[in-house]
PDB file of C-alpha atoms in Angstrom:
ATOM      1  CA  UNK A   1     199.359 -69.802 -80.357  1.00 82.00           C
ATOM      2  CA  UNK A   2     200.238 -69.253 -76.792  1.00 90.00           C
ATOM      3  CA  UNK A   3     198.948 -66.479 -75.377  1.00 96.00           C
ATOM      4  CA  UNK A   4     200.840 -64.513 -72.384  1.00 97.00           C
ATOM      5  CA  UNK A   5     198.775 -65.923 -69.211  1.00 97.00           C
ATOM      6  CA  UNK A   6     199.781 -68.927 -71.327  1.00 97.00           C
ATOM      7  CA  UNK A   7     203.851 -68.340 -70.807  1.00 96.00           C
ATOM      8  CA  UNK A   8     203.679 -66.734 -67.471  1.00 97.00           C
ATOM      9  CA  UNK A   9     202.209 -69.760 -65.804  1.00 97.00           C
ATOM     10  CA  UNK A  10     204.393 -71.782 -67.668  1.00 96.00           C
ATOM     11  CA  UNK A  11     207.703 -69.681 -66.017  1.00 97.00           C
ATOM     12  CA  UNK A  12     206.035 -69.699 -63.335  1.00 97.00           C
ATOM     13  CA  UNK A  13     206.064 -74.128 -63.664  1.00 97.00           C
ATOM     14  CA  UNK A  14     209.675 -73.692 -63.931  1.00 97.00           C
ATOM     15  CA  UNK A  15     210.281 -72.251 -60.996  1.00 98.00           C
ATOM     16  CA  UNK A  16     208.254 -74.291 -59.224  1.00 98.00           C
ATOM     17  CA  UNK A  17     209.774 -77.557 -60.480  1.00 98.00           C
ATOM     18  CA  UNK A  18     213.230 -75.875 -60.025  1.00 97.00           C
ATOM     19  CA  UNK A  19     212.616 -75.065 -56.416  1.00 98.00           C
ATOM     20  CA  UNK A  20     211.658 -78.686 -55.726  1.00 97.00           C
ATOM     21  CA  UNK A  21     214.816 -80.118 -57.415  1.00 96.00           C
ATOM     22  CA  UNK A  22     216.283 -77.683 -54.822  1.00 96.00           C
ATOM     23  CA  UNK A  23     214.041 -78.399 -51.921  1.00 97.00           C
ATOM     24  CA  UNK A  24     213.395 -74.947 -51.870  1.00 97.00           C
ATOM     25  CA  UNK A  25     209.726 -74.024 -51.327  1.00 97.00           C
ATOM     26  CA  UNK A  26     208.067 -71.896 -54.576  1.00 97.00           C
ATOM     27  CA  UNK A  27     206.571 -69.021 -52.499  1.00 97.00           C
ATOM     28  CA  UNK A  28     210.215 -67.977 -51.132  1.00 97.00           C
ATOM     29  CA  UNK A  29     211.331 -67.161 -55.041  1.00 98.00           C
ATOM     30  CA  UNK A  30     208.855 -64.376 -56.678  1.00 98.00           C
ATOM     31  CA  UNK A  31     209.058 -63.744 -60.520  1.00 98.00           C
ATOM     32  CA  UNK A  32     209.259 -60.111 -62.164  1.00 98.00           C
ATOM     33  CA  UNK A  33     208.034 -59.585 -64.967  1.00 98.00           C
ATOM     34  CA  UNK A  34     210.677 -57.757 -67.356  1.00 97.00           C
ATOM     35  CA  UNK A  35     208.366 -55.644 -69.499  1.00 97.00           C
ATOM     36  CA  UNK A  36     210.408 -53.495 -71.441  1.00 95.00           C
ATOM     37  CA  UNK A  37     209.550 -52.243 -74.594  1.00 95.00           C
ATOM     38  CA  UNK A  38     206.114 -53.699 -74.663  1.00 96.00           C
ATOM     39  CA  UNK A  39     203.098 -51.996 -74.921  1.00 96.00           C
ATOM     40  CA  UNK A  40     200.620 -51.227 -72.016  1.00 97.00           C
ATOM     41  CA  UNK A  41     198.226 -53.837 -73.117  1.00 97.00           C
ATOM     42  CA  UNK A  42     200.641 -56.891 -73.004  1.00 97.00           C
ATOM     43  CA  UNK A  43     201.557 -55.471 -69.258  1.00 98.00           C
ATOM     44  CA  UNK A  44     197.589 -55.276 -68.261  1.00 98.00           C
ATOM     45  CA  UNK A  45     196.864 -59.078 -69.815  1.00 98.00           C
ATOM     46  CA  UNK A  46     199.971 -60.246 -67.305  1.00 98.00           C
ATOM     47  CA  UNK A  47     198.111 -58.569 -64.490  1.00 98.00           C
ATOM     48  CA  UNK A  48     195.103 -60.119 -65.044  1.00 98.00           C
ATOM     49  CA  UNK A  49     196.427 -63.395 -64.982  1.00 98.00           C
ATOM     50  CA  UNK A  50     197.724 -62.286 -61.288  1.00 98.00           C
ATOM     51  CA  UNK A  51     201.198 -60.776 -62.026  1.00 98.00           C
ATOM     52  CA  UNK A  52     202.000 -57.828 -59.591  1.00 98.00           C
ATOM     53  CA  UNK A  53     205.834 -57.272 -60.506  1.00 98.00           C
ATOM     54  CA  UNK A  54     206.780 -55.584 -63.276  1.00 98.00           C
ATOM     55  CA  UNK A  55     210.377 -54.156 -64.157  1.00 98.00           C
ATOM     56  CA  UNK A  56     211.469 -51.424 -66.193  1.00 98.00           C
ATOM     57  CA  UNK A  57     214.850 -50.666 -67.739  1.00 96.00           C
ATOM     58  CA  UNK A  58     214.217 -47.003 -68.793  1.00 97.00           C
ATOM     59  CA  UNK A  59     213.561 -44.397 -67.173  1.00 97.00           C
ATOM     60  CA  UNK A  60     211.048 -42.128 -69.620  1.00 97.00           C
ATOM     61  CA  UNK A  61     209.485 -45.623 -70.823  1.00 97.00           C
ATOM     62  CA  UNK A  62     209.126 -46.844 -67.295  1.00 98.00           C
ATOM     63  CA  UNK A  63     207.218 -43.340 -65.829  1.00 98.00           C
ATOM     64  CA  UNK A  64     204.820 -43.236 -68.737  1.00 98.00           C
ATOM     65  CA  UNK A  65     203.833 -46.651 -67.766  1.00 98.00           C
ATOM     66  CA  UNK A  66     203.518 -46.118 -64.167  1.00 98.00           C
ATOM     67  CA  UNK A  67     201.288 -43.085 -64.733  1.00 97.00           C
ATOM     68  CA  UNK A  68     199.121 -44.817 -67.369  1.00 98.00           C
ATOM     69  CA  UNK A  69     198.357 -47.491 -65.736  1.00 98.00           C
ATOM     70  CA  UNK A  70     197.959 -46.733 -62.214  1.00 96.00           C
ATOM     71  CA  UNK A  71     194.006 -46.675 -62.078  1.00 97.00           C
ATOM     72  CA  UNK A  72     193.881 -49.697 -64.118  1.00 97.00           C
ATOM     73  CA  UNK A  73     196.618 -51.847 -62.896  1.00 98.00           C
ATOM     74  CA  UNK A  74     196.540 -50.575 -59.148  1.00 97.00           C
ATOM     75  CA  UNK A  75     198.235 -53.228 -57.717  1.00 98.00           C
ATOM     76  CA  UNK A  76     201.159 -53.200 -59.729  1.00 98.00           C
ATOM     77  CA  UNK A  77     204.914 -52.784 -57.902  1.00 98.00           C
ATOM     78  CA  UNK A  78     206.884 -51.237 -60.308  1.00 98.00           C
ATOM     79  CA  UNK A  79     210.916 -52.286 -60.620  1.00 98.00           C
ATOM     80  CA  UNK A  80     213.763 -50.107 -61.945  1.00 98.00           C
ATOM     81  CA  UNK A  81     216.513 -52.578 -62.872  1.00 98.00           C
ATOM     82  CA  UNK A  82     218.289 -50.567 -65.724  1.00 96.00           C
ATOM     83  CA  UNK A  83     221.313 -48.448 -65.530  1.00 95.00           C
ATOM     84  CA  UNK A  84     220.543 -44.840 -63.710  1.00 96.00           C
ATOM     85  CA  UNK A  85     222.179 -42.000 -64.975  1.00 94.00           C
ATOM     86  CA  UNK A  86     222.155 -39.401 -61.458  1.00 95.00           C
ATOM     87  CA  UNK A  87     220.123 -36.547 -63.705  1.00 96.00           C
ATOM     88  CA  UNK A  88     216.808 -39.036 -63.517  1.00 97.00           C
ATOM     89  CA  UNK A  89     216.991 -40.653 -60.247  1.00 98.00           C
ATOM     90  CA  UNK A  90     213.659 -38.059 -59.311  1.00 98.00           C
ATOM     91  CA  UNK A  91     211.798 -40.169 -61.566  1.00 98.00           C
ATOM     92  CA  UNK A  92     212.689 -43.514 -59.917  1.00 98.00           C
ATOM     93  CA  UNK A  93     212.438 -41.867 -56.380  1.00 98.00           C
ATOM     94  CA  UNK A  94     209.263 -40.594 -56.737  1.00 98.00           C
ATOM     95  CA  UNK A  95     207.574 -43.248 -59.562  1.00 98.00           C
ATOM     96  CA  UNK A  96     209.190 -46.673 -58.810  1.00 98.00           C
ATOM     97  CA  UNK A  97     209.021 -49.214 -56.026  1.00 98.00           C
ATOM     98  CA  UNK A  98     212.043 -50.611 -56.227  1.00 98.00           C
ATOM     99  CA  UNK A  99     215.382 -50.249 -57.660  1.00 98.00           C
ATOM    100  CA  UNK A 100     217.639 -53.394 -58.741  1.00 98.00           C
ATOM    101  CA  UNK A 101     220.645 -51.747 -60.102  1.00 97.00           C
ATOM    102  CA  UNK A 102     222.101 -49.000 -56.910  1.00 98.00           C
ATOM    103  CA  UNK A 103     226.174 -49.065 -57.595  1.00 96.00           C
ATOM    104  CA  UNK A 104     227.278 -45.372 -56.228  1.00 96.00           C
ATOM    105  CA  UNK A 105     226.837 -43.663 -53.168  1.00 97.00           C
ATOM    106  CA  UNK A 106     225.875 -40.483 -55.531  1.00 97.00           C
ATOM    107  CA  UNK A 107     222.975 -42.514 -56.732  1.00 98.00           C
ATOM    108  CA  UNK A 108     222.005 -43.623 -53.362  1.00 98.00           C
ATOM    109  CA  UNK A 109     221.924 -40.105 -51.849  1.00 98.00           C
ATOM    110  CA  UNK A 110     219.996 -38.511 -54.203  1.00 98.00           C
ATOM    111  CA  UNK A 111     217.254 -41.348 -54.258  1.00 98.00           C
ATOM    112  CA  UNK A 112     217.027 -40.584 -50.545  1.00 98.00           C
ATOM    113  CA  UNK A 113     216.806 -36.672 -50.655  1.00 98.00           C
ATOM    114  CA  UNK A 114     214.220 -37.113 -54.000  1.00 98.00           C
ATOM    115  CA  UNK A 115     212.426 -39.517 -52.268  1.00 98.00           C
ATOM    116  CA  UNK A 116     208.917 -37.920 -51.528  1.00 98.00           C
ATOM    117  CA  UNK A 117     207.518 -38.096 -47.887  1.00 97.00           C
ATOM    118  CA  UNK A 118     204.205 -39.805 -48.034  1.00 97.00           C
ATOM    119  CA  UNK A 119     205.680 -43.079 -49.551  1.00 98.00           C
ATOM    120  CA  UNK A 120     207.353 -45.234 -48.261  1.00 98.00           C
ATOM    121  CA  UNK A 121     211.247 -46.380 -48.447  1.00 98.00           C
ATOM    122  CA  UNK A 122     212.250 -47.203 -51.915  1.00 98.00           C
ATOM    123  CA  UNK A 123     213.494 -50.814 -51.881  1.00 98.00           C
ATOM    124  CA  UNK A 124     216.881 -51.148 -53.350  1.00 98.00           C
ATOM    125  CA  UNK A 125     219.350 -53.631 -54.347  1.00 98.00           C
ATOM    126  CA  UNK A 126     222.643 -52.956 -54.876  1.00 98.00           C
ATOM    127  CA  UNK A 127     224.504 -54.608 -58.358  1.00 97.00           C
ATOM    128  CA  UNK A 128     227.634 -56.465 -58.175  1.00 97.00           C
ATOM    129  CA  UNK A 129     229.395 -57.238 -61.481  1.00 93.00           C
ATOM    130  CA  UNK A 130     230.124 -60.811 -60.794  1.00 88.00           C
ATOM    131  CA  UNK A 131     231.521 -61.379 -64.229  1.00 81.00           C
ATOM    132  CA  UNK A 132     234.430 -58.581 -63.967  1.00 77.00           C
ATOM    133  CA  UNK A 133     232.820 -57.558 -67.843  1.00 79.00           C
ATOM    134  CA  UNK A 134     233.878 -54.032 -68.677  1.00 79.00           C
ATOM    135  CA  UNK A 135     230.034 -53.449 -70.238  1.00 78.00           C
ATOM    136  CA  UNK A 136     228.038 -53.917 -67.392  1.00 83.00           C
ATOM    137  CA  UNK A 137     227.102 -51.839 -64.788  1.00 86.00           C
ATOM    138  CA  UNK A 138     227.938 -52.750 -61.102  1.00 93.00           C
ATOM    139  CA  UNK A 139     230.634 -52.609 -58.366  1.00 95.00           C
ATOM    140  CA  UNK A 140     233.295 -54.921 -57.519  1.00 95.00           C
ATOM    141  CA  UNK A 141     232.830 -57.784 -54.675  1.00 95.00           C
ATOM    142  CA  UNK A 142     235.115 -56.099 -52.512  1.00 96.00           C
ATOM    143  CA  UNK A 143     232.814 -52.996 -52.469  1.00 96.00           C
ATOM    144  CA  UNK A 144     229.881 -54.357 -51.449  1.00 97.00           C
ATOM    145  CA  UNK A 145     229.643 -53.660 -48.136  1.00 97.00           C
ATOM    146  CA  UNK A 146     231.370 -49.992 -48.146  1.00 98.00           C
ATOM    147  CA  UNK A 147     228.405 -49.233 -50.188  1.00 98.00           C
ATOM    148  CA  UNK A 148     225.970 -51.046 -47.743  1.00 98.00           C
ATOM    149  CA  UNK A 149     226.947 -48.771 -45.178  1.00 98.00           C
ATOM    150  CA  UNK A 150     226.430 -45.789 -46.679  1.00 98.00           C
ATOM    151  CA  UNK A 151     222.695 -47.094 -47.416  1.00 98.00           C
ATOM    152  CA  UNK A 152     221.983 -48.770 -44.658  1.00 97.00           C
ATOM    153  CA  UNK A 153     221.630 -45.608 -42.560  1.00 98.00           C
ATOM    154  CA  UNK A 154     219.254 -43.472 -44.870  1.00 98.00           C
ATOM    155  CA  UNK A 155     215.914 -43.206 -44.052  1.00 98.00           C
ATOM    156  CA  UNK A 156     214.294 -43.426 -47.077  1.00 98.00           C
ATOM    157  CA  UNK A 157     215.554 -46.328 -48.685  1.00 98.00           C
ATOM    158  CA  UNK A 158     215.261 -49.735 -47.493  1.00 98.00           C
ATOM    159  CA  UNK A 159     218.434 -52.165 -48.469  1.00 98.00           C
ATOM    160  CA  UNK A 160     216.938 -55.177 -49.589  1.00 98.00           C
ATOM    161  CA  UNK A 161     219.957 -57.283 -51.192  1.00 98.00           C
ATOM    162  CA  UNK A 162     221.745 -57.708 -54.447  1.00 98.00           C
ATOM    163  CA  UNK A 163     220.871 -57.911 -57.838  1.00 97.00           C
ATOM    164  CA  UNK A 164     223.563 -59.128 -60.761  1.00 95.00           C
ATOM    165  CA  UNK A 165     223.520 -60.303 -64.526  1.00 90.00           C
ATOM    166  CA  UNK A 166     226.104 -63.247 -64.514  1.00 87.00           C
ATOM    167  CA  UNK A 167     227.958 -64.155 -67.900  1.00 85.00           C
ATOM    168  CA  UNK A 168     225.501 -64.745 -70.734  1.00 82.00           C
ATOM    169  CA  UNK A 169     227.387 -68.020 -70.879  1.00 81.00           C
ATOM    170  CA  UNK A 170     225.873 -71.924 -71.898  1.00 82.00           C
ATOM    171  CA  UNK A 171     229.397 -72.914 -69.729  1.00 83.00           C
ATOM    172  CA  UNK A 172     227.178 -74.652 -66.954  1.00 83.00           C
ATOM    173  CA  UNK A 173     230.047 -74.910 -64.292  1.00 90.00           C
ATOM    174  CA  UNK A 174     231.134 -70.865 -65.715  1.00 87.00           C
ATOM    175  CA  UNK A 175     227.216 -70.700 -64.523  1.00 86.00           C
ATOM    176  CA  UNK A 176     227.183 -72.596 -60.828  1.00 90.00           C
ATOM    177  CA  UNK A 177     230.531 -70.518 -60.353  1.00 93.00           C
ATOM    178  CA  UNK A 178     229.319 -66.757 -60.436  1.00 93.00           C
ATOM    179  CA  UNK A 179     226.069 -68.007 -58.985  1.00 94.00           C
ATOM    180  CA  UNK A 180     227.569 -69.481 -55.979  1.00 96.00           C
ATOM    181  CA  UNK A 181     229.888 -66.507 -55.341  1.00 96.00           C
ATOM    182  CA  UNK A 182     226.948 -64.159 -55.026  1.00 96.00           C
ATOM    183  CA  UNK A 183     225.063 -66.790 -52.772  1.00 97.00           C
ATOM    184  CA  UNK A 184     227.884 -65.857 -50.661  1.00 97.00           C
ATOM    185  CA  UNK A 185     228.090 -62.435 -51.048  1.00 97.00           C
ATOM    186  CA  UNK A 186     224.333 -62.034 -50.350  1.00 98.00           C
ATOM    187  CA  UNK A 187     224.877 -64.868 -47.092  1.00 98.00           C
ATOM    188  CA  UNK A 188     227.695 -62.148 -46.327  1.00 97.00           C
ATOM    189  CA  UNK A 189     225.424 -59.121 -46.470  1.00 98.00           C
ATOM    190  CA  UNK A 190     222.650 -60.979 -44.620  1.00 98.00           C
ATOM    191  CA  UNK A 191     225.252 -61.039 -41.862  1.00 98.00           C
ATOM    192  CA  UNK A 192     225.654 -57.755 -41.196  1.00 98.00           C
ATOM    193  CA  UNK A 193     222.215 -56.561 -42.197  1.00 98.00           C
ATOM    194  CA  UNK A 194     219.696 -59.787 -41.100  1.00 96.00           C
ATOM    195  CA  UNK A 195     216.836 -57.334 -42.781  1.00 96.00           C
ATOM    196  CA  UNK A 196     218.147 -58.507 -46.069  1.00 98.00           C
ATOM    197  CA  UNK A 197     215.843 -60.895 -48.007  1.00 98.00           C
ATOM    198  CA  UNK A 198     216.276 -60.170 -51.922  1.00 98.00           C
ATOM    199  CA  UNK A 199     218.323 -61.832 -54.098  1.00 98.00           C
ATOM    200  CA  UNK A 200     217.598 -60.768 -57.875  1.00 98.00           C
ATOM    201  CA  UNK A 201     219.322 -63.227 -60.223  1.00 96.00           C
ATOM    202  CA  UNK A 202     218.120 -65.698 -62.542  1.00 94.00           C
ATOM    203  CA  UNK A 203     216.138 -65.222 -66.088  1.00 93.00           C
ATOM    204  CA  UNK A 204     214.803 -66.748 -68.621  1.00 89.00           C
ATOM    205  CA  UNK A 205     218.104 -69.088 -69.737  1.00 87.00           C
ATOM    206  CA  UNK A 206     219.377 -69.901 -66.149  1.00 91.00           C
ATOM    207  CA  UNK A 207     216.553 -69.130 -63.485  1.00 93.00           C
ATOM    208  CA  UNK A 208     217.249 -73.335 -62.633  1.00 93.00           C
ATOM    209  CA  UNK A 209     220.625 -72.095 -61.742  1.00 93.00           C
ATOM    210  CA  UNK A 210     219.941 -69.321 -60.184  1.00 95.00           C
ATOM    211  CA  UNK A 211     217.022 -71.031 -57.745  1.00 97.00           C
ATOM    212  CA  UNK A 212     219.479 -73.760 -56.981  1.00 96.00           C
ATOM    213  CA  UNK A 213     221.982 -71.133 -55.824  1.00 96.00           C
ATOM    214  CA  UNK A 214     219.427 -69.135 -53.669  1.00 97.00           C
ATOM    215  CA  UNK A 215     217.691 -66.867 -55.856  1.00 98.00           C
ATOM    216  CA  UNK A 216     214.929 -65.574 -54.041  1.00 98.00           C
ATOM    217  CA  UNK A 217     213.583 -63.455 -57.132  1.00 98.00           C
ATOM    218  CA  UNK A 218     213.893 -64.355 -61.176  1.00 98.00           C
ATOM    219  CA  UNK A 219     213.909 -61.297 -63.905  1.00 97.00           C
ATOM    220  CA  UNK A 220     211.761 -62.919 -67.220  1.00 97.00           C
ATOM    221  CA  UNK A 221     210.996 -61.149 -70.469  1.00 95.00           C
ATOM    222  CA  UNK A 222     211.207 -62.893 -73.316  1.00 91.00           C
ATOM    223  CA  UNK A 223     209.982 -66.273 -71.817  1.00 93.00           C
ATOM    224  CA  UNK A 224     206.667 -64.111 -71.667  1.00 96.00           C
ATOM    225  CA  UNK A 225     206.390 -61.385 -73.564  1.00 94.00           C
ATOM    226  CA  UNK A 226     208.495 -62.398 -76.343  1.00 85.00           C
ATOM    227  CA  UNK A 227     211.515 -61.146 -77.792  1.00 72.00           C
ATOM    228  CA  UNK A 228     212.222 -57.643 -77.061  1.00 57.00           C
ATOM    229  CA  UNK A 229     211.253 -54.351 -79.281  1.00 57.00           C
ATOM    230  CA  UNK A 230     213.350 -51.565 -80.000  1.00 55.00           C
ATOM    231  CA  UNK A 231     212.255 -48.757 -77.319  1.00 51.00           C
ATOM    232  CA  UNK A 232     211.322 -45.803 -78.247  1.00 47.00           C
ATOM    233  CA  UNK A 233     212.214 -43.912 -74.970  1.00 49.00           C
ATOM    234  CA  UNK A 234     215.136 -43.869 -72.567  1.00 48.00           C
TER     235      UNK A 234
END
């Protein structure tokens, strides 16, 4: 039976091997560590085989975490990458080191009023719906960079770069497509804003795909913790 230092260094092998077949070096792409719905103990025996980014998809779940383990797991940099609803942005402003998944200027503003003083920016990446799917959160292409400009000038967030969840799809060229238009969109953000360094793509079915199309950071869950549980809190 593997165990999870077991599965994290093997996703951490495929990236590896998938930034050679790229000619990509290993230490440009990082990995978080999706850890939703598991327990506090499967999160501590990640960090102590060296992982240090951990992402959360809900909100209640993700600030009990953060508060229970913050004298154990110290060095952990916690990621919001689910939807935010704008009556619980406090939590991710004041709790979370990042957030993936910034698609309104409502959201935006309020993370930067609620942000507290003594810490620093909040990171953020702002999602693009590459896929056009009704379901998912994100803005158009053609947004992107009206909403870039209203973060770019806020003091307490930093804008890092985009974040999407292309088509669940096994269509390999369906795959290479989406990927490669948000290589461009993220080239085209870079641009304007050369402080730009994060794109969040790739998980635990495409990360290849996503490394070979410039993915500078890979969201895995399953491929390490296992299959997801039901959560308890939102």
């Amino acid at each position: 039976m593997t165990t999870i230092a077991d599965r994290l260094a093997n996703a951490q092998q495929r990236i590896t091997q998938a930034a050679k077949f790229s000619s990509r070096d290993a230490n440009d792409i990082q990995l978080l560590a999706v850890s939703k719905t598991k327990p506090n103990s499967d999160i501590i025996a990640a960090y102590a085989a060296g992982q240090r980014l951990f992402g959360e998809n809900y909100v209640q779940e993700g600030e009990t975490k953060v508060k229970e383990l913050k004298s154990s797991c110290p060095e952990i940099q916690w990621h919001f990458i689910g939807p935010l609803q704008s009556n619980k942005t406090k939590v991710v402003a004041s709790q979370f080191d990042w957030m993936h998944t910034l698609c309104r200027d409502k959201i935006a503003l309020r993370l930067n009023d609620q942000r507290p003083d003594e810490l620093k920016p909040l990171n953020v990446c702002i999602q693009v719906n590459i896929s056009g799917e009704p379901s998912k959160s994100g803005i158009s292409p053609d947004e992107l960079m009206a909403l870039a400009d209203t973060i770019a000038p806020l003091p307490k967030l930093t804008l890092r770069g985009l974040m999407a969840i292309p088509t669940a799809t096994d269509d390999i060229q369906t795959q290479k497509d989406e990927f490669q238009q948000l290589q461009n969109l993220f080239l085209k953000l870079k641009a304007s804003y050369p402080d730009v360094d994060t794109l969040s793509m790739g998980m635990s079915n495409d990360l290849e795909q996503a490394i070979a199309h410039g993915s500078t950071m890979v969201r895995i869950g399953s491929a390490i913790f296992g299959q997801r549980e039901k959560s308890l809190t939102a």
